[in-house]
Coordinates of C-alpha atoms in Angstrom, one line a residue:
Chain A
M1 CA -18.0 28.4 3.4
V2 CA -14.5 28.3 3.6
M3 CA -12.1 31.3 3.3
R4 CA -8.8 31.2 1.5
K5 CA -5.7 33.2 1.7
L6 CA -5.8 35.1 -1.6
Q7 CA -2.5 34.4 -3.6
L8 CA -2.9 37.6 -5.8
P9 CA -1.0 40.8 -5.2
L10 CA -3.5 43.5 -3.6
S11 CA -2.6 47.1 -3.5
Q12 CA -3.3 48.6 0.1
T13 CA -6.7 50.1 -0.4
Q14 CA -7.4 46.4 -1.9
K15 CA -6.2 44.9 1.0
V16 CA -8.4 46.9 3.2
R17 CA -11.3 46.2 1.4
F18 CA -10.8 42.9 1.2
E19 CA -10.3 42.4 5.1
R20 CA -13.4 44.0 5.8
A21 CA -15.3 42.0 3.3
I22 CA -14.0 38.6 5.3
E23 CA -14.9 40.4 8.7
R24 CA -18.4 41.3 7.7
L25 CA -18.5 37.4 6.4
Q26 CA -17.3 36.2 9.4
S27 CA -19.5 38.4 11.6
L28 CA -22.4 37.3 9.8
S29 CA -21.8 33.5 9.7
S30 CA -20.9 33.6 13.7
S31 CA -23.9 35.7 14.3
A32 CA -26.0 33.1 12.4
N33 CA -24.7 30.7 15.2
S34 CA -22.4 29.2 12.1
D35 CA -19.7 26.5 13.1
A36 CA -17.0 26.8 13.9
S37 CA -13.5 24.9 12.4
V38 CA -11.7 22.8 15.1
I39 CA -8.6 20.5 14.9
V40 CA -8.1 17.5 16.7
T41 CA -8.5 17.8 20.6
D42 CA -10.1 21.1 20.1
S43 CA -13.2 21.8 22.5
I44 CA -16.6 22.2 21.0
P45 CA -19.1 24.3 23.1
V46 CA -22.1 22.4 23.3
N47 CA -25.0 23.5 25.8
H48 CA -24.7 20.9 28.4
D49 CA -28.6 21.9 29.8
D50 CA -30.3 20.5 26.4
A51 CA -29.8 17.0 25.3
F52 CA -27.0 16.5 22.7
L53 CA -26.0 13.6 20.4
K54 CA -22.3 12.8 19.8
G55 CA -21.7 12.5 16.0
H56 CA -18.8 11.5 13.6
G57 CA -15.5 13.1 14.9
T58 CA -16.1 13.7 18.4
S59 CA -15.6 12.1 21.6
E60 CA -16.4 13.3 25.1
V61 CA -13.7 13.5 28.1
D62 CA -14.6 14.6 31.5
G63 CA -17.9 16.0 30.6
E64 CA -16.1 18.1 27.5
L65 CA -17.0 17.2 23.9
L66 CA -13.8 17.2 22.2
A67 CA -13.0 16.7 18.1
T68 CA -10.9 13.9 16.8
V69 CA -10.4 15.1 13.5
C70 CA -10.0 18.7 11.9
G71 CA -12.9 20.3 10.4
V72 CA -15.9 21.9 10.8
V73 CA -18.6 21.8 13.9
E74 CA -21.9 20.9 12.4
R75 CA -25.2 20.8 14.1
V76 CA -28.1 18.9 12.9
D77 CA -31.2 19.4 15.7
K78 CA -29.5 17.7 18.5
L79 CA -26.6 16.1 16.7
V80 CA -23.4 17.3 16.8
Y81 CA -20.5 16.3 14.3
V82 CA -17.2 17.4 12.7
R83 CA -17.3 17.1 9.2
T84 CA -13.9 16.8 7.9
L85 CA -12.8 19.1 5.1
R86 CA -10.9 16.7 3.0
A87 CA -10.0 18.3 -0.3
R88 CA -11.0 14.6 -1.9
Y89 CA -14.3 13.7 -3.4
K90 CA -16.1 11.5 -1.2
P91 CA -18.6 9.6 -3.5
E92 CA -22.5 8.7 -2.9
V93 CA -24.9 6.4 -4.9
G94 CA -26.6 8.6 -7.2
D95 CA -24.1 11.5 -7.5
I96 CA -23.8 13.6 -10.7
V97 CA -20.4 13.4 -11.8
V98 CA -18.4 14.9 -14.7
G99 CA -15.0 13.0 -15.7
R100 CA -12.4 12.5 -18.1
V101 CA -11.8 9.2 -20.1
I102 CA -8.4 8.2 -19.2
E103 CA -8.4 4.6 -20.8
V104 CA -10.4 2.8 -23.0
A105 CA -10.3 -1.0 -21.6
Q106 CA -12.3 -4.3 -22.3
K107 CA -16.0 -3.5 -22.2
R108 CA -15.6 -0.8 -20.2
W109 CA -14.0 3.1 -19.9
R110 CA -11.9 4.3 -17.2
V111 CA -12.8 7.7 -15.8
E112 CA -10.7 10.0 -13.7
L113 CA -13.2 11.7 -11.2
N114 CA -11.0 13.5 -8.5
F115 CA -11.4 10.3 -6.3
N116 CA -8.6 8.4 -5.2
Q117 CA -9.8 5.3 -7.6
D118 CA -10.8 5.7 -11.1
G119 CA -14.5 5.1 -11.8
V120 CA -15.5 2.5 -14.4
L121 CA -18.2 3.1 -16.9
M122 CA -19.2 -0.3 -18.2
L123 CA -20.3 -0.4 -22.2
S124 CA -23.6 -2.2 -20.8
S125 CA -24.2 0.8 -18.5
M126 CA -24.3 2.8 -21.3
N127 CA -26.6 4.0 -24.0
M128 CA -25.9 3.2 -27.4
P129 CA -25.8 5.7 -30.2
D130 CA -28.5 4.1 -32.0
G131 CA -30.7 4.1 -28.9
I132 CA -32.0 0.6 -29.0
Q133 CA -31.9 -1.5 -26.2
R134 CA -30.1 -4.7 -26.9
R135 CA -27.4 -7.2 -25.7
R136 CA -23.7 -5.5 -26.3
T137 CA -22.0 -7.8 -28.8
S138 CA -18.3 -7.9 -29.9
V139 CA -19.0 -5.4 -32.5
D140 CA -20.1 -3.1 -29.8
E141 CA -16.6 -3.8 -27.9
L142 CA -14.8 -3.3 -31.1
N143 CA -16.8 0.2 -31.9
M144 CA -16.1 1.2 -28.1
R145 CA -13.8 4.2 -29.4
N146 CA -16.4 5.6 -31.6
I147 CA -18.6 6.5 -28.1
F148 CA -15.5 7.6 -25.8
V149 CA -11.7 7.9 -26.7
E150 CA -9.0 9.0 -24.3
H151 CA -9.4 12.8 -23.0
D152 CA -13.1 12.7 -23.8
V153 CA -15.2 14.6 -21.2
V154 CA -18.1 12.6 -19.9
C155 CA -21.1 13.1 -17.5
A156 CA -22.5 10.2 -15.7
E157 CA -24.0 9.2 -12.5
V158 CA -22.7 6.9 -9.8
R159 CA -24.2 3.7 -9.7
N160 CA -22.4 1.7 -6.7
F161 CA -19.3 0.9 -5.6
Q162 CA -17.1 -2.3 -6.3
H163 CA -15.4 -4.4 -3.8
D164 CA -12.5 -2.8 -4.2
G165 CA -13.6 0.4 -3.5
S166 CA -13.9 1.7 -7.1
L167 CA -16.7 3.5 -8.5
Q168 CA -19.4 2.1 -11.0
L169 CA -20.6 4.6 -13.4
Q170 CA -23.6 4.5 -15.3
A171 CA -24.9 7.0 -18.6
R172 CA -28.3 5.2 -19.0
S173 CA -29.9 8.7 -19.7
Q174 CA -30.0 11.1 -22.7
K175 CA -28.7 13.9 -20.6
Y176 CA -25.7 11.9 -19.7
G177 CA -22.7 10.8 -22.1
K178 CA -20.1 12.9 -24.1
L179 CA -19.8 16.6 -23.3
E180 CA -18.5 19.0 -26.1
K181 CA -17.8 22.7 -27.1
G182 CA -17.1 23.9 -23.6
Q183 CA -14.6 24.1 -20.6
L184 CA -14.2 21.8 -17.9
L185 CA -13.1 23.3 -14.4
K186 CA -11.7 21.8 -11.6
V187 CA -12.8 23.3 -7.7
D188 CA -12.7 21.9 -4.4
P189 CA -15.1 18.9 -4.2
Y190 CA -16.5 20.7 -0.8
L191 CA -17.7 23.5 -2.4
V192 CA -20.1 22.1 -4.2
K193 CA -23.2 21.1 -2.5
R194 CA -25.4 18.2 -3.2
S195 CA -28.5 19.3 -4.6
K196 CA -32.1 18.2 -6.5
H197 CA -30.4 19.3 -9.4
H198 CA -26.8 19.5 -11.0
F199 CA -27.7 20.3 -14.7
H200 CA -28.5 23.9 -15.8
Y201 CA -29.7 25.5 -18.8
V202 CA -28.9 29.4 -18.7
E203 CA -31.6 30.2 -21.2
S204 CA -30.5 33.7 -21.6
L205 CA -27.1 32.6 -22.2
G206 CA -27.6 29.8 -24.2
I207 CA -25.3 27.8 -22.1
D208 CA -25.5 24.4 -20.3
L209 CA -23.8 24.1 -16.5
I210 CA -23.4 21.0 -15.1
I211 CA -21.8 21.2 -11.6
G212 CA -20.5 17.6 -10.9
C213 CA -20.5 16.6 -7.2
N214 CA -16.8 15.5 -7.7
G215 CA -15.7 19.1 -8.1
F216 CA -15.4 18.9 -12.3
I217 CA -17.6 21.7 -13.7
W218 CA -18.8 21.8 -17.2
V219 CA -19.5 24.9 -18.9
G220 CA -20.6 24.5 -22.6
E221 CA -22.9 25.7 -25.4
H222 CA -26.6 24.3 -25.1
V223 CA -27.0 21.0 -26.9
E224 CA -30.8 19.8 -27.5
V225 CA -31.4 16.5 -25.9
R226 CA -33.1 14.6 -28.6
D227 CA -34.7 10.7 -27.8
P228 CA -33.3 8.6 -30.7
M229 CA -36.2 6.1 -30.5
A230 CA -38.5 9.3 -31.3
I231 CA -36.9 9.3 -34.9
D232 CA -37.6 7.1 -37.5
D233 CA -34.5 4.9 -39.1
Q234 CA -34.9 7.3 -42.5
K235 CA -34.7 10.6 -40.4
D236 CA -32.0 8.9 -38.4
E237 CA -29.6 8.2 -41.3
E238 CA -30.0 11.6 -42.3
M239 CA -29.2 13.4 -39.2
I240 CA -26.1 11.1 -39.0
S241 CA -24.8 11.6 -42.2
S242 CA -25.5 15.3 -41.9
S243 CA -23.7 15.5 -38.6
S244 CA -20.5 13.5 -39.8
T245 CA -20.1 16.1 -42.7
G246 CA -20.8 19.1 -40.4
K247 CA -18.5 18.2 -37.8
E248 CA -15.7 19.6 -39.1
Q249 CA -17.6 22.8 -39.9
S250 CA -19.2 23.0 -36.9
H251 CA -17.9 26.2 -34.7
I252 CA -19.2 28.1 -31.8
P253 CA -20.1 31.5 -32.4
L254 CA -17.6 34.0 -30.8
E255 CA -20.4 35.4 -28.1
T256 CA -21.2 31.7 -27.0
R257 CA -17.1 31.4 -26.6
Q258 CA -16.8 34.7 -24.3
T259 CA -20.1 33.6 -22.4
I260 CA -18.2 30.3 -21.7
C261 CA -15.4 31.8 -20.7
R262 CA -17.0 34.6 -18.5
I263 CA -19.0 32.2 -16.5
G264 CA -15.6 29.9 -16.0
N265 CA -13.7 32.8 -14.9
A266 CA -16.7 33.5 -12.5
I267 CA -16.3 29.7 -11.3
R268 CA -12.6 30.4 -10.8
V269 CA -12.8 33.7 -8.7
L270 CA -15.5 31.8 -6.3
S271 CA -13.2 28.9 -6.1
N272 CA -10.2 30.9 -5.1
L273 CA -12.2 32.7 -2.4
G274 CA -14.0 29.6 -1.3
F275 CA -17.4 30.5 -1.9
T276 CA -19.7 27.8 -2.3
V277 CA -20.4 27.3 -6.1
T278 CA -24.1 27.5 -6.8
L279 CA -25.7 28.2 -10.0
E280 CA -27.5 31.6 -8.3
V281 CA -23.4 32.7 -7.1
I282 CA -22.2 32.1 -10.4
M283 CA -24.6 34.1 -12.0
E284 CA -24.6 37.0 -9.8
T285 CA -20.5 37.0 -10.3
V286 CA -21.2 37.2 -13.9
N287 CA -23.8 39.8 -14.0
L288 CA -21.7 41.6 -11.5
S289 CA -18.5 41.6 -14.1
N290 CA -21.2 42.7 -17.1
S291 CA -22.5 45.2 -14.8
K292 CA -18.9 46.7 -13.8
N293 CA -18.0 46.3 -17.7
I294 CA -15.0 43.8 -16.5
D295 CA -13.1 42.3 -19.5
I296 CA -12.8 38.6 -19.4
H297 CA -9.3 38.5 -18.9
D298 CA -9.7 40.9 -16.1
M299 CA -11.8 38.8 -14.1
L300 CA -9.0 36.9 -12.8
G301 CA -7.3 39.9 -11.3
S302 CA -7.1 41.5 -7.6
E303 CA -9.9 44.1 -8.0
F304 CA -12.7 41.4 -9.2
H305 CA -11.8 39.2 -6.6
V306 CA -12.3 42.2 -3.9
V307 CA -15.4 43.2 -5.7
V308 CA -16.9 39.8 -5.3
A309 CA -15.8 39.3 -1.9
E310 CA -17.7 42.3 -1.2
N311 CA -20.7 41.3 -3.1
E312 CA -21.2 38.2 -1.7
A313 CA -20.7 39.9 2.0
E314 CA -23.9 42.1 0.8
R315 CA -25.4 39.3 -0.9
R316 CA -25.8 37.5 2.5
R317 CA -26.5 40.3 4.5
T318 CA -29.7 41.2 2.6
K319 CA -30.4 37.7 2.6
R320 CA -30.4 37.3 6.6
K321 CA -32.5 40.5 6.4
K322 CA -35.2 38.8 4.6
Chain B
M1 CA 26.2 25.5 28.5
E2 CA 26.2 27.6 25.4
I3 CA 27.1 26.0 22.1
D4 CA 27.6 27.3 18.6
R5 CA 26.4 25.4 15.9
E6 CA 27.8 25.4 12.6
D7 CA 24.3 26.6 11.1
G8 CA 24.3 29.5 13.9
R9 CA 21.4 28.0 15.6
T10 CA 21.0 28.3 19.6
P11 CA 20.7 24.8 21.0
N12 CA 17.5 24.8 21.7
Q13 CA 16.3 26.5 18.3
L14 CA 14.9 24.3 15.7
R15 CA 15.4 24.3 11.8
P16 CA 12.6 26.3 9.9
L17 CA 9.6 23.9 9.2
A18 CA 7.4 23.7 6.1
C19 CA 4.5 21.2 6.0
S20 CA 2.1 21.0 2.9
R21 CA -1.0 18.7 2.5
N22 CA -3.0 17.0 0.1
I23 CA -0.1 17.0 -2.4
L24 CA -0.6 13.5 -3.8
H25 CA -3.4 12.3 -5.9
R26 CA -4.0 8.6 -4.9
P27 CA -3.9 8.4 -1.4
H28 CA -7.0 9.4 1.0
G29 CA -4.3 11.6 2.8
S30 CA -0.8 12.7 2.0
A31 CA 1.5 15.4 3.6
S32 CA 5.1 16.2 3.1
W33 CA 6.9 17.6 6.0
S34 CA 10.4 19.2 6.1
Q35 CA 12.8 20.2 9.0
G36 CA 15.8 22.2 7.5
D37 CA 16.8 20.0 4.8
T38 CA 15.2 16.8 5.9
K39 CA 12.3 16.1 4.0
V40 CA 9.9 13.5 4.3
L41 CA 6.7 12.2 2.3
A42 CA 3.7 10.5 3.8
A43 CA 0.8 8.8 2.5
V44 CA -2.1 7.2 4.0
Y45 CA -4.2 4.5 2.2
G46 CA -7.3 3.4 3.8
P47 CA -9.5 2.3 6.2
K48 CA -9.6 -0.6 3.7
A49 CA -11.7 -3.5 4.9
G50 CA -9.9 -6.7 6.8
T51 CA -7.3 -7.0 9.0
K52 CA -3.5 -8.7 8.8
K53 CA -2.8 -12.0 10.8
N54 CA -2.1 -12.0 14.3
E55 CA -4.1 -8.5 14.6
N56 CA -6.9 -7.8 16.9
A57 CA -10.2 -7.6 14.3
E58 CA -12.2 -5.6 16.7
K59 CA -9.8 -2.7 16.4
A60 CA -8.3 -0.7 13.5
C61 CA -4.8 -1.9 12.4
F62 CA -2.1 0.3 10.9
E63 CA 0.9 -0.8 8.7
V64 CA 3.7 1.3 8.0
I65 CA 5.8 0.9 5.0
W66 CA 9.2 2.9 4.9
K67 CA 10.7 3.5 1.4
P68 CA 14.7 5.0 2.0
K69 CA 15.5 7.4 -0.4
S70 CA 17.5 4.6 -2.5
G71 CA 18.4 1.1 -1.8
Q72 CA 16.8 -1.8 0.1
I73 CA 15.3 -1.3 3.3
G74 CA 17.5 -2.6 6.3
K75 CA 17.3 -3.0 10.0
V76 CA 17.1 0.5 10.9
E77 CA 13.9 1.0 8.5
K78 CA 12.6 -2.0 9.9
E79 CA 12.9 -0.5 13.4
Y80 CA 11.5 3.0 12.1
E81 CA 8.5 1.1 10.8
M82 CA 7.9 -0.7 14.2
I83 CA 8.2 2.8 16.3
L84 CA 5.9 4.8 13.7
K85 CA 3.5 1.8 13.9
R86 CA 3.4 1.7 17.5
T87 CA 3.4 5.6 18.0
I88 CA 0.2 6.0 15.2
Q89 CA -1.7 3.2 17.1
S90 CA -1.2 5.1 20.4
I91 CA -2.3 8.3 19.0
C92 CA -5.4 7.1 16.8
V93 CA -8.8 6.0 18.1
L94 CA -8.7 2.2 17.3
T95 CA -12.6 1.5 17.9
V96 CA -14.0 3.7 15.3
N97 CA -13.0 1.6 12.3
P98 CA -12.8 -2.0 13.6
N99 CA -11.7 -4.9 11.5
T100 CA -9.9 -2.2 8.8
T101 CA -6.2 -1.8 7.6
T102 CA -4.7 1.8 7.0
S103 CA -1.5 1.6 5.6
V104 CA 1.1 4.7 5.9
I105 CA 3.9 4.7 3.4
I106 CA 6.7 7.1 4.1
Q107 CA 9.1 8.2 1.3
V108 CA 12.3 9.6 2.5
V109 CA 13.2 12.5 0.2
H110 CA 16.2 13.9 1.9
D111 CA 17.8 12.8 5.2
D112 CA 19.8 15.8 6.8
G113 CA 19.2 14.3 10.5
S114 CA 16.3 14.3 12.8
L115 CA 14.7 11.8 10.0
L116 CA 12.4 9.7 12.5
P117 CA 10.7 12.5 14.3
C118 CA 10.3 14.3 10.8
A119 CA 8.4 11.3 9.6
I120 CA 6.4 10.9 12.9
N121 CA 5.5 14.4 11.9
A122 CA 4.7 13.8 8.6
A123 CA 2.9 10.7 9.1
C124 CA 0.6 12.6 11.8
A125 CA -0.3 15.3 9.2
A126 CA -1.0 12.8 6.4
L127 CA -3.5 11.0 8.9
V128 CA -5.0 14.4 10.0
D129 CA -5.5 14.7 6.0
A130 CA -7.0 11.4 5.4
G131 CA -9.3 12.3 8.2
I132 CA -8.5 9.5 10.6
P133 CA -10.1 10.0 14.1
M134 CA -7.1 10.7 16.5
K135 CA -6.9 11.0 20.3
H136 CA -4.4 13.7 19.9
L137 CA -1.6 15.0 17.3
A138 CA 1.9 13.6 17.9
V139 CA 4.5 16.2 17.9
A140 CA 8.1 14.6 17.7
I141 CA 11.4 16.2 18.1
C142 CA 15.0 14.7 18.4
C143 CA 17.4 15.9 21.3
C144 CA 20.7 15.2 21.4
L145 CA 23.8 15.0 23.5
A146 CA 27.3 15.8 22.9
E147 CA 30.8 14.2 24.3
N148 CA 31.2 17.2 26.7
G149 CA 27.6 17.3 28.2
Y150 CA 25.9 19.9 26.4
L151 CA 22.3 19.2 24.7
V152 CA 21.2 20.0 21.3
L153 CA 17.7 20.0 20.0
D154 CA 16.9 19.0 16.1
P155 CA 20.3 18.2 15.0
N156 CA 21.4 18.1 11.3
K157 CA 23.3 15.0 9.8
L158 CA 26.7 16.9 10.6
E159 CA 25.9 17.2 14.4
E160 CA 24.4 13.7 14.5
K161 CA 28.0 12.1 13.6
K162 CA 29.3 14.0 16.8
M163 CA 26.9 13.1 19.6
T164 CA 27.4 10.4 21.8
A165 CA 23.7 9.6 22.6
F166 CA 20.2 10.5 21.0
A167 CA 16.5 10.9 22.4
Y168 CA 13.7 10.7 20.1
L169 CA 10.6 12.2 22.0
V170 CA 7.0 12.3 20.9
F171 CA 4.5 14.3 22.9
P172 CA 0.6 14.9 22.7
N173 CA 0.1 18.5 21.0
T174 CA -2.2 19.7 23.7
T175 CA -3.0 19.5 27.2
L176 CA -6.4 17.8 26.8
S177 CA -6.3 14.4 24.9
V178 CA -9.3 12.3 23.7
L179 CA -9.0 9.7 25.7
P180 CA -11.6 7.2 27.6
E181 CA -12.6 8.6 31.0
G182 CA -10.1 7.8 34.0
S183 CA -7.3 7.0 31.8
S184 CA -6.3 10.8 31.3
V185 CA -4.0 9.9 34.6
A186 CA -1.2 7.2 34.1
E187 CA 0.2 6.1 37.4
G188 CA -0.6 9.5 39.1
E189 CA 0.6 11.6 36.5
P190 CA -1.4 13.3 33.7
V191 CA -0.8 12.1 30.4
E192 CA 0.2 15.5 28.7
H193 CA 3.2 15.6 31.3
G194 CA 4.0 12.0 29.8
I195 CA 5.4 11.1 26.7
I196 CA 3.6 8.8 23.6
T197 CA 7.0 7.4 22.7
S198 CA 10.8 7.9 23.6
I199 CA 13.5 5.9 22.0
T200 CA 17.3 6.2 22.9
H201 CA 20.7 5.6 21.5
G202 CA 23.8 5.4 23.3
V203 CA 24.7 6.1 26.5
M204 CA 23.2 8.9 28.8
S205 CA 22.5 9.4 32.5
V206 CA 19.0 9.5 34.0
D207 CA 19.5 13.1 34.6
D208 CA 20.6 14.0 31.3
Y209 CA 17.6 11.8 30.1
F210 CA 15.2 14.0 32.1
L211 CA 16.8 16.9 30.8
C212 CA 16.3 16.2 27.4
V213 CA 12.4 15.4 28.2
E214 CA 12.3 18.7 29.6
N215 CA 14.1 20.7 26.9
G216 CA 12.1 18.5 24.4
R217 CA 8.8 19.5 25.6
A218 CA 9.6 23.1 25.8
A219 CA 10.4 23.3 22.0
T220 CA 7.7 21.3 20.9
A221 CA 5.1 24.4 22.0
S222 CA 6.6 25.9 18.5
L223 CA 5.7 22.7 16.7
S224 CA 2.2 22.4 18.3
A225 CA 1.8 26.0 17.2
F226 CA 3.0 25.2 13.8
F227 CA 0.5 22.4 13.6
R228 CA -2.6 24.1 14.6
K229 CA -1.7 27.2 12.4
N230 CA -1.2 24.7 9.3
F231 CA -4.4 22.8 9.9
Q232 CA -6.8 25.5 10.9
Q233 CA -5.8 27.4 7.4
S234 CA -7.5 24.3 5.7
S235 CA -10.7 24.5 8.0
S236 CA -11.1 28.3 8.6
K237 CA -14.7 29.3 7.7
A238 CA -16.2 32.2 6.8
G239 CA -19.7 31.1 6.8

């Protein structure tokens, strides 16, 4: 977990508390046989009695293992490699990503993904609004702006890489598509660990949380996923007409908006501190802010940052005891 | 010989250093490096598949594009491109990404002397940011010889005009370099005592040149420390 220098004005006591929390975190990480940060030509400590495998970012010189890149030493069984801490997103096929549409092009949308090239979401890789599987016609192409327009936030999956290195996305499931009524947050991609579940529904708060592998995180009001094929044409027409009239009127309740902002600020605090962003840590931070009666806008203040750092140190200590 | 410089520095004193990485959105790696008022922006794109003509396909290929602050590139800029390319090729591990091309674009933001060393340092920082495997970090410095024989490190534009000879020196940052076994000694002398790149302009005696090298190597300690501090900030861990 990467620690940052806190760019906030801290009082003397806060500074002492924060430094103590950081020391505790570092002692926990080092005692857990954690991985040291290295820069180019730094020596990597290895036990030469045991056999070890040289991985990426390492080179052996005169019996000594040296780093060829700047980053963090990782150990998986006998394999020793250096993971470069690039602030860029390094995509893999199957990643769940959240992005923003920047252009509606011919039969495709271009999506900003925090990657060095834009993602491409083809019209043919999208589920049509009517839910019917069919060939895309010129009419569908003309109606592309009815699906996504510029600045829309979308959720998709990395399908494959094109020959020029750009990403092809797909949104063929009901869980993918346009994201509305929420907040888009951006954190460094290395703070998001790939896991089985990137879609989270916080039932107690009625909030959807999508943690994109590319560092874009969506916090929004819960939307029921419905299968359009299950509804007959008549009901479908009724729903479409009611949704079109109710579009302007639909608003998010104040309580939900406050919850979205609270979760958003919790993620911002974790990002500022350089802690890995997971549902467990986010919810613990939100609960901490509630239990301490901290106002939403006060969550971004120095005191709460220190409290979160202390809480994280305590959480890891108890986790290790177990 | 002690000399008063117009900005109040001692002859061996460097200008204030500043470096920030990952500042551009599109490149794989980018860095801005400034020494005093000289500022250079470097961007790295790649490695991309395929090498250029007349390049060894079994090794990684580098191309350097120099963008001046204004106007077209001339002979001097072309020379800088060549120097930078050779320097980068000597500090990078070329066997890791064979048959690939990595582009390094250097944009001069402001030139107030010691431009080439500043560009080399910026390129090195950008390569680190892009995660390109390197044998060692390159630390570049400019050493000047005045008419009355005194030596000055890291001159500004005004001082450069008064100097009779220059030496642009590039050293490895550490005593241990990631080289193949047996190659850490070149002609009986360890690599860390040597130089990666040395470019001279003007007329200077052999003794003066070795004095430049000596002073330059001594001054690169602070540059190396700055590099280390800057890079470790981004990769320090807390478990």
